CSV table of C-alpha atoms in Angstrom, one decimal:
chain,number,residue,atom,x,y,z
L,798,UNK,CA,-121.7,212.4,139.3
L,799,UNK,CA,-124.2,209.5,139.0
L,800,UNK,CA,-123.0,205.9,139.5
L,801,UNK,CA,-124.7,202.6,139.8
L,802,UNK,CA,-123.8,199.4,141.7
L,803,UNK,CA,-124.7,196.0,140.1
L,804,UNK,CA,-123.7,192.4,140.1
L,805,UNK,CA,-120.9,191.5,137.7
L,806,UNK,CA,-121.8,189.6,134.5
L,807,UNK,CA,-119.6,187.5,132.2
L,808,UNK,CA,-119.0,190.5,129.9
L,809,UNK,CA,-117.3,192.4,132.8
L,810,UNK,CA,-114.3,190.1,133.1
L,811,UNK,CA,-112.1,192.4,131.1
L,812,UNK,CA,-112.9,195.4,133.4
L,813,UNK,CA,-112.5,193.2,136.5
L,814,UNK,CA,-109.0,192.1,135.4
L,815,UNK,CA,-108.1,195.7,134.6
L,816,UNK,CA,-109.1,196.8,138.1
L,817,UNK,CA,-107.4,193.8,139.7
L,818,UNK,CA,-104.2,194.9,138.0
L,819,UNK,CA,-104.7,198.5,139.0
L,820,UNK,CA,-105.1,197.5,142.6
L,821,UNK,CA,-102.1,195.2,142.4
L,822,UNK,CA,-100.1,198.1,141.0
L,823,UNK,CA,-101.1,200.3,143.9
L,824,UNK,CA,-99.9,197.6,146.2
L,825,UNK,CA,-96.7,197.4,144.2
L,826,UNK,CA,-97.2,193.8,143.2
L,827,UNK,CA,-98.5,194.0,139.7
L,828,UNK,CA,-96.1,191.4,138.4
L,829,UNK,CA,-97.7,188.8,140.7
L,830,UNK,CA,-101.1,188.9,138.8
L,831,UNK,CA,-101.0,185.9,136.6
L,832,UNK,CA,-104.8,185.6,136.3
L,833,UNK,CA,-106.4,185.8,132.9
L,834,UNK,CA,-109.9,186.9,131.6
L,835,UNK,CA,-110.5,183.2,130.8
L,836,UNK,CA,-109.7,182.2,134.4
L,837,UNK,CA,-112.1,184.9,135.7
L,838,UNK,CA,-114.8,183.7,133.3
L,839,UNK,CA,-114.5,180.0,134.2
L,840,UNK,CA,-114.0,180.6,137.9
L,841,UNK,CA,-116.7,183.2,138.4
L,842,UNK,CA,-119.4,182.3,136.0
L,843,UNK,CA,-119.3,178.5,135.7
L,844,UNK,CA,-121.5,175.9,137.6
L,845,UNK,CA,-119.7,176.5,140.9
L,846,UNK,CA,-118.5,180.2,141.1
L,847,UNK,CA,-115.4,180.6,143.2
L,848,UNK,CA,-116.0,184.3,143.6
L,849,UNK,CA,-118.7,187.0,143.3
L,850,UNK,CA,-118.3,190.6,142.2
L,851,UNK,CA,-120.0,193.9,142.6
L,852,UNK,CA,-119.3,196.5,139.9
L,853,UNK,CA,-119.5,200.3,140.2
L,854,UNK,CA,-120.4,201.9,136.9
L,855,UNK,CA,-120.5,205.6,135.8
L,856,UNK,CA,-122.3,207.1,132.9
L,857,UNK,CA,-120.2,209.4,130.8
L,858,UNK,CA,-121.0,213.1,130.6
L,859,UNK,CA,-123.2,212.8,127.6
L,860,UNK,CA,-125.8,210.1,127.0
L,861,UNK,CA,-123.9,208.9,124.0
L,862,UNK,CA,-120.8,208.0,126.2
L,863,UNK,CA,-120.3,204.4,127.2
L,864,UNK,CA,-120.8,203.3,130.8
L,865,UNK,CA,-117.5,203.0,132.5
L,866,UNK,CA,-116.6,200.5,135.2
L,867,UNK,CA,-114.7,202.5,137.9
L,868,UNK,CA,-114.8,200.3,141.0
L,869,UNK,CA,-115.4,196.7,142.1
L,870,UNK,CA,-115.4,194.4,145.1
L,871,UNK,CA,-114.6,190.7,144.8
L,872,UNK,CA,-115.9,188.5,147.6
L,873,UNK,CA,-116.8,184.9,148.4
L,874,UNK,CA,-118.3,183.0,151.3
L,875,UNK,CA,-116.2,181.2,153.7
L,876,UNK,CA,-116.8,179.3,157.0
L,877,UNK,CA,-115.7,179.8,160.6
L,878,UNK,CA,-116.0,176.7,162.7
L,879,UNK,CA,-117.0,178.8,165.7
L,880,UNK,CA,-119.8,180.9,164.3
L,881,UNK,CA,-120.5,179.7,160.8
L,882,UNK,CA,-120.8,181.6,157.5
L,883,UNK,CA,-118.6,184.6,156.8
L,884,UNK,CA,-118.3,186.9,153.9
L,885,UNK,CA,-114.7,187.2,152.8
L,886,UNK,CA,-113.9,190.5,151.0
L,887,UNK,CA,-111.0,189.7,148.7
L,888,UNK,CA,-110.4,192.8,146.5
L,889,UNK,CA,-112.0,196.2,147.0
L,890,UNK,CA,-111.0,199.1,144.8
L,891,UNK,CA,-112.2,202.4,143.2
L,892,UNK,CA,-110.1,204.0,140.4
L,893,UNK,CA,-108.3,207.0,141.8
L,894,UNK,CA,-110.1,209.8,139.9
L,895,UNK,CA,-113.5,208.5,141.1
L,896,UNK,CA,-112.7,208.4,144.8
L,897,UNK,CA,-114.5,210.7,147.2
L,898,UNK,CA,-117.9,210.2,145.7
L,899,UNK,CA,-119.0,207.7,148.2
L,900,UNK,CA,-118.6,204.7,145.9
L,901,UNK,CA,-116.4,202.8,148.3
L,902,UNK,CA,-118.8,203.4,151.3
L,903,UNK,CA,-121.7,202.4,149.2
L,904,UNK,CA,-120.0,199.1,148.1
L,905,UNK,CA,-119.2,198.3,151.7
L,906,UNK,CA,-122.8,199.1,152.7
L,907,UNK,CA,-124.1,196.8,150.0
L,908,UNK,CA,-121.8,194.0,151.1
L,909,UNK,CA,-122.7,194.4,154.8
L,910,UNK,CA,-126.4,194.2,153.8
L,911,UNK,CA,-125.7,191.1,151.7
L,912,UNK,CA,-123.8,189.5,154.6
L,913,UNK,CA,-126.8,190.1,157.0
L,914,UNK,CA,-129.3,188.8,154.5
L,915,UNK,CA,-127.2,185.6,154.0
L,916,UNK,CA,-126.9,185.2,157.8
L,917,UNK,CA,-123.1,185.7,157.8
L,918,UNK,CA,-121.6,186.3,161.2
L,919,UNK,CA,-119.2,188.8,159.9
L,920,UNK,CA,-117.0,190.1,157.1
L,921,UNK,CA,-113.3,189.2,157.0
L,922,UNK,CA,-110.5,190.7,154.9
L,923,UNK,CA,-106.8,191.3,154.8
L,924,UNK,CA,-105.1,194.7,154.7
L,925,UNK,CA,-101.4,195.5,154.4
L,926,UNK,CA,-100.2,197.3,157.5
L,927,UNK,CA,-98.6,200.1,155.5
L,928,UNK,CA,-101.9,200.8,153.7
L,929,UNK,CA,-102.8,203.5,156.3
L,930,UNK,CA,-105.7,205.1,154.4
L,931,UNK,CA,-107.5,201.7,154.0
L,932,UNK,CA,-106.9,200.7,157.6
L,933,UNK,CA,-108.4,204.0,158.8
L,934,UNK,CA,-111.3,203.6,156.3
L,935,UNK,CA,-112.2,200.2,157.8
L,936,UNK,CA,-111.5,201.1,161.5
L,937,UNK,CA,-113.7,204.2,161.2
L,938,UNK,CA,-116.5,201.8,160.2
L,939,UNK,CA,-115.9,199.5,163.2
L,940,UNK,CA,-113.5,196.9,161.9
L,941,UNK,CA,-111.1,195.2,164.3
L,942,UNK,CA,-107.5,194.3,163.5
L,943,UNK,CA,-107.4,190.7,164.7
L,944,UNK,CA,-103.7,190.4,164.0
L,945,UNK,CA,-103.0,193.2,166.4
L,946,UNK,CA,-105.7,192.6,168.9
L,947,UNK,CA,-105.8,188.8,169.2
L,948,UNK,CA,-102.5,187.6,167.7
L,949,UNK,CA,-103.9,186.0,164.5
L,950,UNK,CA,-101.2,185.6,161.9
L,951,UNK,CA,-101.8,184.8,158.2
L,952,UNK,CA,-99.9,181.8,156.8
L,953,UNK,CA,-99.7,180.5,153.3
L,954,UNK,CA,-98.7,177.3,151.5
L,955,UNK,CA,-97.7,178.1,147.9
L,956,UNK,CA,-98.1,175.8,144.9
L,957,UNK,CA,-94.7,174.1,145.3
L,958,UNK,CA,-95.4,173.3,149.0
L,959,UNK,CA,-98.9,172.0,148.2
L,960,UNK,CA,-97.5,169.6,145.6
L,961,UNK,CA,-94.9,168.4,148.0
L,962,UNK,CA,-97.4,167.9,150.8
L,963,UNK,CA,-99.7,166.0,148.5
L,964,UNK,CA,-97.0,163.5,147.5
L,965,UNK,CA,-96.8,160.2,149.5
L,966,UNK,CA,-94.2,160.4,152.3
L,967,UNK,CA,-90.8,158.9,151.6
L,968,UNK,CA,-89.9,158.7,155.3
A,332,UNK,CA,-100.8,153.0,164.4
A,333,UNK,CA,-103.4,152.3,161.8
A,334,UNK,CA,-105.6,155.2,160.8
A,335,UNK,CA,-107.6,156.2,157.7
A,336,UNK,CA,-108.3,159.6,156.1
A,337,UNK,CA,-111.6,160.2,154.4
A,338,UNK,CA,-114.1,163.0,153.4
A,339,UNK,CA,-116.4,164.0,156.2
A,340,UNK,CA,-120.1,163.1,155.8
A,341,UNK,CA,-123.2,164.4,157.6
A,342,UNK,CA,-123.0,161.7,160.3
A,343,UNK,CA,-119.7,163.2,161.4
A,344,UNK,CA,-121.2,166.5,162.4
A,345,UNK,CA,-121.7,165.5,166.0
A,346,UNK,CA,-118.0,164.6,166.3
A,347,UNK,CA,-116.9,167.7,164.4
A,348,UNK,CA,-119.0,170.0,166.7
A,349,UNK,CA,-117.4,168.3,169.7
A,350,UNK,CA,-113.9,168.7,168.3
A,351,UNK,CA,-114.5,172.4,167.5
A,352,UNK,CA,-115.5,173.0,171.1
A,353,UNK,CA,-112.4,171.1,172.4
A,354,UNK,CA,-110.1,173.1,170.1
A,355,UNK,CA,-111.7,176.3,171.2
A,356,UNK,CA,-110.9,175.3,174.8
A,357,UNK,CA,-107.3,174.8,173.9
A,358,UNK,CA,-107.3,178.2,172.2
A,359,UNK,CA,-109.0,179.7,175.3
A,360,UNK,CA,-112.0,181.1,173.4
A,361,UNK,CA,-114.8,178.7,174.3
A,362,UNK,CA,-117.2,181.7,174.8
A,363,UNK,CA,-116.9,182.5,171.1
A,364,UNK,CA,-118.2,179.2,169.8
A,365,UNK,CA,-121.8,179.5,168.7
A,366,UNK,CA,-121.9,176.8,166.1
A,367,UNK,CA,-124.1,173.7,166.6
A,368,UNK,CA,-124.2,170.3,165.1
A,369,UNK,CA,-127.4,171.3,163.2
A,370,UNK,CA,-125.5,174.4,161.7
A,371,UNK,CA,-122.8,172.1,160.5
A,372,UNK,CA,-125.3,169.7,159.0
A,373,UNK,CA,-127.1,172.4,157.1
A,374,UNK,CA,-124.1,174.5,156.1
A,375,UNK,CA,-121.8,171.6,155.1
A,376,UNK,CA,-124.0,169.0,153.6
A,377,UNK,CA,-126.7,170.8,151.6
A,378,UNK,CA,-126.8,171.4,147.9
A,379,UNK,CA,-124.3,174.4,148.1
A,380,UNK,CA,-122.0,173.5,150.9
A,381,UNK,CA,-120.1,176.4,152.7
A,382,UNK,CA,-117.3,174.1,153.8
A,383,UNK,CA,-115.8,170.7,153.3
A,384,UNK,CA,-114.3,168.4,155.9
A,385,UNK,CA,-111.7,165.7,156.1
A,386,UNK,CA,-111.7,163.1,158.9
A,387,UNK,CA,-109.0,160.9,160.4
A,388,UNK,CA,-110.2,157.7,162.0
A,389,UNK,CA,-108.6,155.1,164.2
A,390,UNK,CA,-110.1,151.6,164.6
A,391,UNK,CA,-112.0,150.4,167.6
A,392,UNK,CA,-109.1,148.8,169.4
A,393,UNK,CA,-107.4,152.2,169.9
A,394,UNK,CA,-110.4,153.6,171.8
A,395,UNK,CA,-109.1,152.6,175.2
A,396,UNK,CA,-105.9,154.6,174.8
A,397,UNK,CA,-107.8,157.8,175.0
A,398,UNK,CA,-107.0,158.1,178.7
A,399,UNK,CA,-107.5,161.8,179.1
A,400,UNK,CA,-111.2,161.3,179.8
A,401,UNK,CA,-112.6,163.3,176.9
A,402,UNK,CA,-114.2,160.4,175.2
A,403,UNK,CA,-117.7,160.1,176.8
A,404,UNK,CA,-119.7,158.7,173.9
A,405,UNK,CA,-119.9,155.0,174.5
A,406,UNK,CA,-122.1,154.5,171.4
A,407,UNK,CA,-119.3,155.6,169.1
A,408,UNK,CA,-117.5,152.8,167.3
A,409,UNK,CA,-114.8,154.9,166.0
A,410,UNK,CA,-112.7,157.8,167.2
A,411,UNK,CA,-112.6,160.8,164.9
A,412,UNK,CA,-110.4,163.8,164.6
A,413,UNK,CA,-111.7,166.6,162.4
A,414,UNK,CA,-109.4,168.5,160.1
A,415,UNK,CA,-111.0,171.9,159.7
A,416,UNK,CA,-108.9,173.1,162.6
A,417,UNK,CA,-106.8,170.0,162.9
A,418,UNK,CA,-107.4,169.1,166.5
A,419,UNK,CA,-105.8,165.9,167.6
A,420,UNK,CA,-106.2,164.1,170.9
A,421,UNK,CA,-102.9,164.2,172.9
A,422,UNK,CA,-102.5,160.4,172.7
A,423,UNK,CA,-102.7,160.4,168.9
A,424,UNK,CA,-100.0,163.0,168.4
A,425,UNK,CA,-96.7,162.0,166.8
A,426,UNK,CA,-98.3,159.2,164.7
A,427,UNK,CA,-98.3,161.1,161.4
A,428,UNK,CA,-102.0,161.8,161.5
A,429,UNK,CA,-101.6,165.6,161.2
A,430,UNK,CA,-99.3,165.2,158.3
A,431,UNK,CA,-101.7,162.8,156.6
A,432,UNK,CA,-104.6,165.2,157.0
A,433,UNK,CA,-102.6,168.1,155.5
A,434,UNK,CA,-101.5,165.8,152.7
A,435,UNK,CA,-105.1,164.9,151.9
A,436,UNK,CA,-106.1,168.6,152.0
A,437,UNK,CA,-103.2,169.4,149.6
A,438,UNK,CA,-104.3,166.6,147.2
A,439,UNK,CA,-108.0,167.6,147.2
A,440,UNK,CA,-107.4,171.3,146.6
A,441,UNK,CA,-104.2,171.0,144.5
A,442,UNK,CA,-104.5,168.4,141.9
A,443,UNK,CA,-108.2,168.0,142.6
A,444,UNK,CA,-109.4,171.6,142.3
A,445,UNK,CA,-106.4,173.3,140.7
A,446,UNK,CA,-105.8,175.7,143.7
A,447,UNK,CA,-102.5,177.7,143.8
A,448,UNK,CA,-102.4,178.6,147.4
A,449,UNK,CA,-103.6,177.5,150.8
A,450,UNK,CA,-104.1,180.4,153.2
A,451,UNK,CA,-105.0,180.0,156.9
A,452,UNK,CA,-104.5,181.8,160.2
A,453,UNK,CA,-102.7,180.7,163.4
A,454,UNK,CA,-102.6,182.4,166.8
A,455,UNK,CA,-99.1,183.8,167.4
A,456,UNK,CA,-98.6,182.0,170.8
A,457,UNK,CA,-99.5,178.5,169.4
A,458,UNK,CA,-95.9,177.5,168.9
A,459,UNK,CA,-96.4,173.8,168.3
A,460,UNK,CA,-98.8,174.5,165.5
A,461,UNK,CA,-96.6,177.2,164.0
A,462,UNK,CA,-93.6,174.9,164.1
A,463,UNK,CA,-95.7,172.1,162.5
A,464,UNK,CA,-96.8,174.3,159.6
A,465,UNK,CA,-93.4,175.9,159.0
A,466,UNK,CA,-91.9,172.4,158.9
A,467,UNK,CA,-94.4,171.5,156.1
A,468,UNK,CA,-93.1,174.5,154.1
A,469,UNK,CA,-95.5,177.4,154.7
A,470,UNK,CA,-94.6,181.1,155.0
A,471,UNK,CA,-95.8,183.7,157.5
A,472,UNK,CA,-97.5,186.3,155.4
A,473,UNK,CA,-98.2,188.6,158.3
A,474,UNK,CA,-94.4,188.9,158.9
A,475,UNK,CA,-93.2,188.8,155.3
A,476,UNK,CA,-95.8,191.1,153.7
A,477,UNK,CA,-97.3,192.9,156.7
A,478,UNK,CA,-100.8,191.6,156.0
A,479,UNK,CA,-103.2,192.0,158.9
A,480,UNK,CA,-106.3,189.9,159.3
A,481,UNK,CA,-109.3,192.2,159.9
A,482,UNK,CA,-113.0,191.6,160.7
A,483,UNK,CA,-116.2,193.6,160.8
A,484,UNK,CA,-119.0,191.9,162.7
A,485,UNK,CA,-122.0,192.2,165.0
A,486,UNK,CA,-123.1,195.8,165.6
A,487,UNK,CA,-120.5,197.3,163.4
A,488,UNK,CA,-121.7,195.2,160.4
A,489,UNK,CA,-125.3,195.9,161.2
A,490,UNK,CA,-124.5,199.7,161.3
A,491,UNK,CA,-122.6,199.5,158.0
A,492,UNK,CA,-125.7,197.8,156.3
A,493,UNK,CA,-127.9,200.8,157.1
A,494,UNK,CA,-128.8,203.1,154.2
């Protein structure tokens, strides 16, 4: 089956949101997705994009069929004070019925190539420890688990904590 | 103690580079620091910056209290502590500077940019930092949700990029 990888365009926000929700459902956290198509449009295709996206598209069986978006990767550039630019891979997903065609590997190859061309030191990402198939996918390709190997833990301030921290101290 | 919090500018890159190295010494990973002052200037202060910085400064009269011998730049007229990894000289701890830096970050990204979350990583043995952050109201996502922080770099990344 032929597929094509390309940069996402504003018209893709509906498919991007659909796939974001499919991935969240796979991670059993679908109810936590509050993002809208409007957010994706403003945040990804405005003057200062907060994310970038690669889309995987498949042509239907006959030439009159529409192209179908079956996979995506959402990434952005971040910064490590020790080594500089990093590519942060945020969401990475291929719809179940289209797995096994090499789309995931191809997306990752494309991102690695982009990281090298933009002189990024590495690619960083987060994986749930119970997502065995994804962990093995990444480890087979040379990824390291920094939480396990070096003791890095991920912490988070939610919206309420951010608001509280931003307020002047009453002490 | 008087101190002020402000956005970093390109002139701060020398101090930021110094602080990054000193924090890496504390985290026992000095050999992993490759960044230079020039990298910081190009990457943080060009048309499309890859990072932003917030600085805490104390006035000249506090300079002599640095006692631990790390201040060797006699031309400096201010003492700076950089926020991107929140390194504070020992003698300036406990003065509310760390909290003020976090407050500024929260203001800039929260009401300023409309962000919903602040994610970051901490080494599991760094108890004083973990305690500081937990006290400010954060959660440990690695423990609560089982999220592991992974990386692909160097030869592995080059290999992945091959057709």
